Each structure stands twice: as structure tokens, then as C-alpha cells.
mmCIF file of N, CA, C and O in Angstrom:
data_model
loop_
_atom_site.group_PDB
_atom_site.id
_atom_site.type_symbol
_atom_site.label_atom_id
_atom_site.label_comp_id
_atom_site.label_asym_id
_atom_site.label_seq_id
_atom_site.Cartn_x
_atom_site.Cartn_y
_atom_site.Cartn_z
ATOM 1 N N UNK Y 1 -12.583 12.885 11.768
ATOM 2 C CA UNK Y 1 -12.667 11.622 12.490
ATOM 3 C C UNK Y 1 -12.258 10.446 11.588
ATOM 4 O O UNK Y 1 -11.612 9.476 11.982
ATOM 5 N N UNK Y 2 -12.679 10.626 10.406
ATOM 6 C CA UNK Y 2 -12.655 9.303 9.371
ATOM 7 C C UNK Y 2 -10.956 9.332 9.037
ATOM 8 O O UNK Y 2 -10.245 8.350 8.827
ATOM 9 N N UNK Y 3 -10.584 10.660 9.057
ATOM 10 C CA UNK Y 3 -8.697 10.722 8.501
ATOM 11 C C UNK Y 3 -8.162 10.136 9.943
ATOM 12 O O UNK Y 3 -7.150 9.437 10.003
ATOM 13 N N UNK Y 4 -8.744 10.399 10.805
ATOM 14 C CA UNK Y 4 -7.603 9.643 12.438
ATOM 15 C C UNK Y 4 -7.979 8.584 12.087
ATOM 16 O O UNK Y 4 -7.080 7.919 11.572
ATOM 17 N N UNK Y 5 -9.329 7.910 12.152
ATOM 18 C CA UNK Y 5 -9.243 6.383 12.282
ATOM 19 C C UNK Y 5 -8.487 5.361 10.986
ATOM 20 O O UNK Y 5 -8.343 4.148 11.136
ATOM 21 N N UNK Y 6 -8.052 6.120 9.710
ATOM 22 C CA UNK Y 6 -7.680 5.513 8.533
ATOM 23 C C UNK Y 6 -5.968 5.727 9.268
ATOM 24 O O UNK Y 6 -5.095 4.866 9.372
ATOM 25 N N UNK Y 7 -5.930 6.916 9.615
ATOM 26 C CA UNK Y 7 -4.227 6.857 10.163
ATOM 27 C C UNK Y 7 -3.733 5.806 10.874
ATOM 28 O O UNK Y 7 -2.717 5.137 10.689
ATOM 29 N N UNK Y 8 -4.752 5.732 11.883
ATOM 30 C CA UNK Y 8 -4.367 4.576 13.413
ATOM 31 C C UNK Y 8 -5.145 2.955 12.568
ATOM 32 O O UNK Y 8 -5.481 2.039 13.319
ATOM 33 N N UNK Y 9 -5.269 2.860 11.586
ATOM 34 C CA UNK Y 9 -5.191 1.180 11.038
ATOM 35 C C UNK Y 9 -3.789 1.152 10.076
ATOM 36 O O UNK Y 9 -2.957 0.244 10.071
ATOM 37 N N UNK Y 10 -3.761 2.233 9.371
ATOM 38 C CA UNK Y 10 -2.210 2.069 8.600
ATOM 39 C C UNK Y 10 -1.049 2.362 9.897
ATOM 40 O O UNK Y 10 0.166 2.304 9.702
ATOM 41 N N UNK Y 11 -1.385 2.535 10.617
ATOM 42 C CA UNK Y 11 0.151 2.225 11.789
ATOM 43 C C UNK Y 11 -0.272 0.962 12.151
ATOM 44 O O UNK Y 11 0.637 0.136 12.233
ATOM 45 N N UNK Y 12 -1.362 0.582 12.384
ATOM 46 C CA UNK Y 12 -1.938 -0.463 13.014
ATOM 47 C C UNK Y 12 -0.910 -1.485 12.175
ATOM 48 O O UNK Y 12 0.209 -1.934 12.423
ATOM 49 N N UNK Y 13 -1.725 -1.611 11.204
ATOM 50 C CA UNK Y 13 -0.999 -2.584 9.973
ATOM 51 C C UNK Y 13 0.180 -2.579 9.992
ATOM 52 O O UNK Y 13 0.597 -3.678 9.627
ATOM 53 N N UNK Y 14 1.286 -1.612 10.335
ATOM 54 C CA UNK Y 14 2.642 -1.363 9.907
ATOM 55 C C UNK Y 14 3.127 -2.167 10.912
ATOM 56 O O UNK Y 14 3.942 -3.062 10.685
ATOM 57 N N UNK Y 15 2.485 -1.803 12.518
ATOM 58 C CA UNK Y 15 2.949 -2.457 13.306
ATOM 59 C C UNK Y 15 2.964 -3.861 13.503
ATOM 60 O O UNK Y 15 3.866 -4.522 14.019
ATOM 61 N N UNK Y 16 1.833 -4.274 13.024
ATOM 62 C CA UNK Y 16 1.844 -6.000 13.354
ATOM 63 C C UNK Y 16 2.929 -6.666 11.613
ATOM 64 O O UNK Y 16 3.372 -7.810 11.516
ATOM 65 N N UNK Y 17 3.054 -5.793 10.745
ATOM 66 C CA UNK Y 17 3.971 -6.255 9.881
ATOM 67 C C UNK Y 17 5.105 -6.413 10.473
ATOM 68 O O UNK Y 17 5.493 -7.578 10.561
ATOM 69 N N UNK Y 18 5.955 -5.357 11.039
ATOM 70 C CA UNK Y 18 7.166 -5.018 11.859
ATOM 71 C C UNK Y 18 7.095 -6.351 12.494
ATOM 72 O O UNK Y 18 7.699 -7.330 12.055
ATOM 73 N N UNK Y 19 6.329 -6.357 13.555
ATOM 74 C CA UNK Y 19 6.462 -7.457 14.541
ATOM 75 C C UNK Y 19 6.672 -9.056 13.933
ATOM 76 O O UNK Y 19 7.406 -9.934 14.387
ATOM 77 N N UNK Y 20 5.913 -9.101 12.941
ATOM 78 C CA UNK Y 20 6.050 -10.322 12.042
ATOM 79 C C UNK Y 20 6.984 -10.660 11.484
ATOM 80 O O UNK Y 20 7.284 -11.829 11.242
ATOM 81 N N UNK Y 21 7.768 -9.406 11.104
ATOM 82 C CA UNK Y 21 8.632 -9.437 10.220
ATOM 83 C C UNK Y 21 9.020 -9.579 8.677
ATOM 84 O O UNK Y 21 9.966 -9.978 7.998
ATOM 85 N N UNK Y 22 7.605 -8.960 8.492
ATOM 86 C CA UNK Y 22 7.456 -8.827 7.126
ATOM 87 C C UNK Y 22 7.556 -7.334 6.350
ATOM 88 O O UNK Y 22 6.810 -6.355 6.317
ATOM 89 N N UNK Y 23 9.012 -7.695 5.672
ATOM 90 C CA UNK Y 23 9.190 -5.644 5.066
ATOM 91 C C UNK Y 23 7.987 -4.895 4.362
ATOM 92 O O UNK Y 23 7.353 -5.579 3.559
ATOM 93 N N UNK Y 24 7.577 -3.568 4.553
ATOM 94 C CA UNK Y 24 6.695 -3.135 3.732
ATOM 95 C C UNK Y 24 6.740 -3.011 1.941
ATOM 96 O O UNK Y 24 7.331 -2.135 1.310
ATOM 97 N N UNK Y 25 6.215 -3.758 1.567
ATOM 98 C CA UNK Y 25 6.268 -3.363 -0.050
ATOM 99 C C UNK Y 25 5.964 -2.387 -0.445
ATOM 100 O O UNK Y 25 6.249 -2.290 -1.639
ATOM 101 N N UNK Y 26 5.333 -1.242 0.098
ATOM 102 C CA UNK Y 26 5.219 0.695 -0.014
ATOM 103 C C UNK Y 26 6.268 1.019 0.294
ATOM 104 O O UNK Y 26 6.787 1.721 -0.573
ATOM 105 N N UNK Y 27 7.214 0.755 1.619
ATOM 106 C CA UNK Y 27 8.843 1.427 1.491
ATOM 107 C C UNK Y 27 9.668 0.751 0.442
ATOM 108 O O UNK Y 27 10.514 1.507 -0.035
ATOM 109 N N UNK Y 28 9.661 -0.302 0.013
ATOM 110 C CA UNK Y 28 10.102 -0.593 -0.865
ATOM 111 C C UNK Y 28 10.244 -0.168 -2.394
ATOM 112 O O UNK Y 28 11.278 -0.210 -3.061
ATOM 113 N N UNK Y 29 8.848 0.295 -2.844
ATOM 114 C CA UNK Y 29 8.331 0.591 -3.923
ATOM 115 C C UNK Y 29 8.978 2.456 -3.480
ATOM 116 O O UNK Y 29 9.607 2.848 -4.464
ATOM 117 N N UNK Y 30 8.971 3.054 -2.869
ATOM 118 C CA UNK Y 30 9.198 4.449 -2.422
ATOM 119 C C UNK Y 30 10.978 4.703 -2.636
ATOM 120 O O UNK Y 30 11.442 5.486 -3.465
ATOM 121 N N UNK Y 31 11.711 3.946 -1.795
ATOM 122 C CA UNK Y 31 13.091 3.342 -1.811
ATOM 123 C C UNK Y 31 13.520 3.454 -3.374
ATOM 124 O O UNK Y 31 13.971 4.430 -3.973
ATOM 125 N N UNK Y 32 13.252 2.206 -3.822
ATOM 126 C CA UNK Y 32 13.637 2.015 -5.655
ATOM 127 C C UNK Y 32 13.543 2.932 -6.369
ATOM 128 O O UNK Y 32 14.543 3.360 -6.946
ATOM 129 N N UNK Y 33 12.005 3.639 -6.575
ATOM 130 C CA UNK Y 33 11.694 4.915 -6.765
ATOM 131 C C UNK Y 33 12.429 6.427 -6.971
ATOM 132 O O UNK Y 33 12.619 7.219 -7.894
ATOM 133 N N UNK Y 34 12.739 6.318 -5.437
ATOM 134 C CA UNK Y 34 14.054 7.682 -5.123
ATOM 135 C C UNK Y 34 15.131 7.266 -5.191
ATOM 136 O O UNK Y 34 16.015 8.089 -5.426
ATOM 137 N N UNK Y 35 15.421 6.169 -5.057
ATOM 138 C CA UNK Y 35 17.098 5.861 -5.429
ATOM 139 C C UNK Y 35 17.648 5.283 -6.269
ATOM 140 O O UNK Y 35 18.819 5.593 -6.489
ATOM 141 N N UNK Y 36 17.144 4.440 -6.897
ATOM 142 C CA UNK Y 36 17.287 3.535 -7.760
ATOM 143 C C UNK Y 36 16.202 3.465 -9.217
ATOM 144 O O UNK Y 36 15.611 2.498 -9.698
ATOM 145 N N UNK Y 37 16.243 4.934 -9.657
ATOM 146 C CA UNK Y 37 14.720 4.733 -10.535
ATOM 147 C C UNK Y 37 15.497 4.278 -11.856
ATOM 148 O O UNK Y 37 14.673 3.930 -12.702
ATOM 149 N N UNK Y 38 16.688 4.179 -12.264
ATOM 150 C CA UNK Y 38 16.797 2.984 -13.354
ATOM 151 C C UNK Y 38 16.935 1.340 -13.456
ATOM 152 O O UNK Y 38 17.287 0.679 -14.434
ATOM 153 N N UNK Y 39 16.419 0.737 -11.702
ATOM 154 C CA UNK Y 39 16.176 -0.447 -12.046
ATOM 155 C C UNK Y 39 14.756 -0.386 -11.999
ATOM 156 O O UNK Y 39 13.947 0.492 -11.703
ATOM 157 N N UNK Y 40 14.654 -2.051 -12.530
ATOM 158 C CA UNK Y 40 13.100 -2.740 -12.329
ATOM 159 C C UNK Y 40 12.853 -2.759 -10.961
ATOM 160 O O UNK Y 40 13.764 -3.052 -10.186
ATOM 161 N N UNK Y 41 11.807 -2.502 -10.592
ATOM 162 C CA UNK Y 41 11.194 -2.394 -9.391
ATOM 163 C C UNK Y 41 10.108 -4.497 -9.586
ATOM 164 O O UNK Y 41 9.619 -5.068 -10.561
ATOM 165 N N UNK Y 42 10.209 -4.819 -8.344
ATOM 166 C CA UNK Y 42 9.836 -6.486 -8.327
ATOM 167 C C UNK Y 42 8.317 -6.098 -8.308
ATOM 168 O O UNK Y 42 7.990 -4.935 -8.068
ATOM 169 N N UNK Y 43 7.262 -7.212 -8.598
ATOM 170 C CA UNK Y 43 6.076 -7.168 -8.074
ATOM 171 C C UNK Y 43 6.204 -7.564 -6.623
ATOM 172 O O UNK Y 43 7.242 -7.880 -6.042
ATOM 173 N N UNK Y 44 4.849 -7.488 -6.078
ATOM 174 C CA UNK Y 44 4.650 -7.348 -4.652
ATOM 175 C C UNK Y 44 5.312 -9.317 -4.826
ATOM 176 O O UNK Y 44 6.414 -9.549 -4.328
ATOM 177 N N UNK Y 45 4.828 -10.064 -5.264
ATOM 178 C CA UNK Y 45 4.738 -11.115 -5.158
ATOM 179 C C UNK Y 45 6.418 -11.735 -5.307
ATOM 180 O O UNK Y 45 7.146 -12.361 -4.536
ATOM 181 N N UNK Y 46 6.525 -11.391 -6.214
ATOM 182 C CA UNK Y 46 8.514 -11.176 -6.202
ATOM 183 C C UNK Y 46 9.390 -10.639 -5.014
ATOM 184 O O UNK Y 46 10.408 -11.115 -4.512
ATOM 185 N N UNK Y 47 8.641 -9.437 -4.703
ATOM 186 C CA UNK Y 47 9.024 -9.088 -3.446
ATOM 187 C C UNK Y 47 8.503 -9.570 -2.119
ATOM 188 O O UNK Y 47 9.161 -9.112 -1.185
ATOM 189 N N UNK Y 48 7.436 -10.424 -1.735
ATOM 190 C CA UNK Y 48 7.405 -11.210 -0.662
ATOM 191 C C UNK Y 48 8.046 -12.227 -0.709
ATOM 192 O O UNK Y 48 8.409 -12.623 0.398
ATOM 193 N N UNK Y 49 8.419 -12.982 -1.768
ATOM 194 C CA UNK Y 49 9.138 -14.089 -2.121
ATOM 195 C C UNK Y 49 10.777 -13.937 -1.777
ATOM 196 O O UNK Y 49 11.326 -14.720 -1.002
ATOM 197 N N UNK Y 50 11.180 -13.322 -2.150
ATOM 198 C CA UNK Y 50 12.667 -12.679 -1.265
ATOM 199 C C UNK Y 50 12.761 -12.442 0.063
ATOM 200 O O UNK Y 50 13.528 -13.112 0.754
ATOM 201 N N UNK Y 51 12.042 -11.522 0.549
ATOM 202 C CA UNK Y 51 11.696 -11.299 1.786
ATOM 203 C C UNK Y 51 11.683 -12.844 2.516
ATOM 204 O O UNK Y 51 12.495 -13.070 3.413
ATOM 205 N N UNK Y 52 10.675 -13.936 2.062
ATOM 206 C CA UNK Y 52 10.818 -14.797 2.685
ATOM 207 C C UNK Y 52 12.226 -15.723 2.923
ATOM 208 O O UNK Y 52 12.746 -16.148 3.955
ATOM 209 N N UNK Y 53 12.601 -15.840 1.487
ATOM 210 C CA UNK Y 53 13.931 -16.578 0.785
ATOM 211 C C UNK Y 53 15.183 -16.001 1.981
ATOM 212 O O UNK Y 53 16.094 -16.672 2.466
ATOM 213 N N UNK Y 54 14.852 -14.532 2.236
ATOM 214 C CA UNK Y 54 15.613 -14.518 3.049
ATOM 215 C C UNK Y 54 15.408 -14.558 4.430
ATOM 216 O O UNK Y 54 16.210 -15.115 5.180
ATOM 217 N N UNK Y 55 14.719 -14.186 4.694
ATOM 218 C CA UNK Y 55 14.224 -14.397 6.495
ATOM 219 C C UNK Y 55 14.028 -16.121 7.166
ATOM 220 O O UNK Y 55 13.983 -16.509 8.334
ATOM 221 N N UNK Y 56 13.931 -16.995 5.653
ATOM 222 C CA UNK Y 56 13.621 -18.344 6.614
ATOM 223 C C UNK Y 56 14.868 -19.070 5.992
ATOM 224 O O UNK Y 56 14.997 -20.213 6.430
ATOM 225 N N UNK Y 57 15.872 -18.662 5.023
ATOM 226 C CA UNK Y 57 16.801 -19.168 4.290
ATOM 227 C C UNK Y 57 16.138 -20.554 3.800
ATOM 228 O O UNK Y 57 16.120 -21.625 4.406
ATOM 229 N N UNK Y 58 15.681 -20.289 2.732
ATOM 230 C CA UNK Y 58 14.626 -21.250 2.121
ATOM 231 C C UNK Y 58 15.515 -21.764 1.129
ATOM 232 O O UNK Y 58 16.023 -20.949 0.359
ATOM 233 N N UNK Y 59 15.809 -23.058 1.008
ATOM 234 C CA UNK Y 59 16.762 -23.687 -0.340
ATOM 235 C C UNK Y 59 15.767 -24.721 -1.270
ATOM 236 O O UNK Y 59 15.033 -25.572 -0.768
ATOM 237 N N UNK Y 60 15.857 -24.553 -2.221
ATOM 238 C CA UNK Y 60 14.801 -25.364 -3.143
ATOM 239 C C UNK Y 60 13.410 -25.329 -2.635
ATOM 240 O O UNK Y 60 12.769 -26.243 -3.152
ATOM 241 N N UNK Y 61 12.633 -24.546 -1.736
ATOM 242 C CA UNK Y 61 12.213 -24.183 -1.623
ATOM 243 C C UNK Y 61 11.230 -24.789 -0.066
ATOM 244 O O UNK Y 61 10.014 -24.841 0.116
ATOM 245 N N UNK Y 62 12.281 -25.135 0.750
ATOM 246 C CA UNK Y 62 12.339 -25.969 1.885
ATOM 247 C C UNK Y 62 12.855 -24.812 3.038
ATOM 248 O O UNK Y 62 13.854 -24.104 3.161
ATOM 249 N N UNK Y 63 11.730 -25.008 3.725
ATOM 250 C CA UNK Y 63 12.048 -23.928 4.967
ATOM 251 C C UNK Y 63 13.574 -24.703 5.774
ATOM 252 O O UNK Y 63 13.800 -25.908 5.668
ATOM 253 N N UNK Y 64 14.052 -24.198 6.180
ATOM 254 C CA UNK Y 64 15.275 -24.968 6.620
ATOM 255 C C UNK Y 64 15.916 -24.593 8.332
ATOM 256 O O UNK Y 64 17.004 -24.946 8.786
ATOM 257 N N UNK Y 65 14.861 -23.799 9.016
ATOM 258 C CA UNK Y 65 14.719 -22.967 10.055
ATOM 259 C C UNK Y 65 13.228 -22.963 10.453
ATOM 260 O O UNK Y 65 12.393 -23.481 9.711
ATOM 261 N N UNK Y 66 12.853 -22.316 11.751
ATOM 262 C CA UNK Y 66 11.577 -22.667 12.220
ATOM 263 C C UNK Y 66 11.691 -21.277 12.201
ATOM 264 O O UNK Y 66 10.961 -20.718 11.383
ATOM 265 N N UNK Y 67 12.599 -20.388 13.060
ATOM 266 C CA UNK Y 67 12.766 -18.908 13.438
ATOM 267 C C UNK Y 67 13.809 -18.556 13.077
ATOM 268 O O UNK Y 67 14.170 -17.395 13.270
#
């Protein structure tokens, strides 16, 4: 019972990320990992920071878009 209900909050979670539009930093970290294991892999914080930089095209650090 305790392994279904931990399953159905990590989809849970995945899903309202998706919808938000925010990439997972576990596929990410998994990704680099298997494909790319001679670069640096970003911190999470490096890597939300891109993610954003690119989804709101942020210049000097000015949202420049609403959506």
C-alpha cells in the first residue's frame, strides 16, 4: 500500500511539473549521466535558472514575456 501511494505522488508531482512547465532535474541528472558523462552536470539551482532563462526569455534578468 505504502509503494502505490509513494508511486501515485511521484506521478502526481511529475504531472503538475509538466503542466507548469518546469523540466525535471532527475531526467536531467539521468540524461547527462548516460550520455554525456564527460561533462559537468549543473546544480539543481543552475539548472532551474536556465530552464527559466529559457522559457520566459529573461534578459538581464527581466522577464520580458508574461507566457
Amino acid at each position: 500500500m505504502f509503494k502505490k501511494l509513494t508511486e501515485m505522488l511521484a506521478l502526481r508531482k511529475q504531472f503538475i511539473s509538466l503542466v507548469a512547465g518546469v523540466p525535471s532535474y532527475e531526467t536531467y541528472v539521468e540524461h547527462m549521466t548516460k550520455h554525456h558523462p564527460d561533462q559537468p552536470v549543473q546544480s539543481r539551482k543552475e539548472f532551474f535558472c536556465e530552464a527559466q532563462d529559457a522559457r520566459y526569455n529573461a534578459k538581464g534578468g527581466k522577464v520580458s514575456r508574461c507566457c
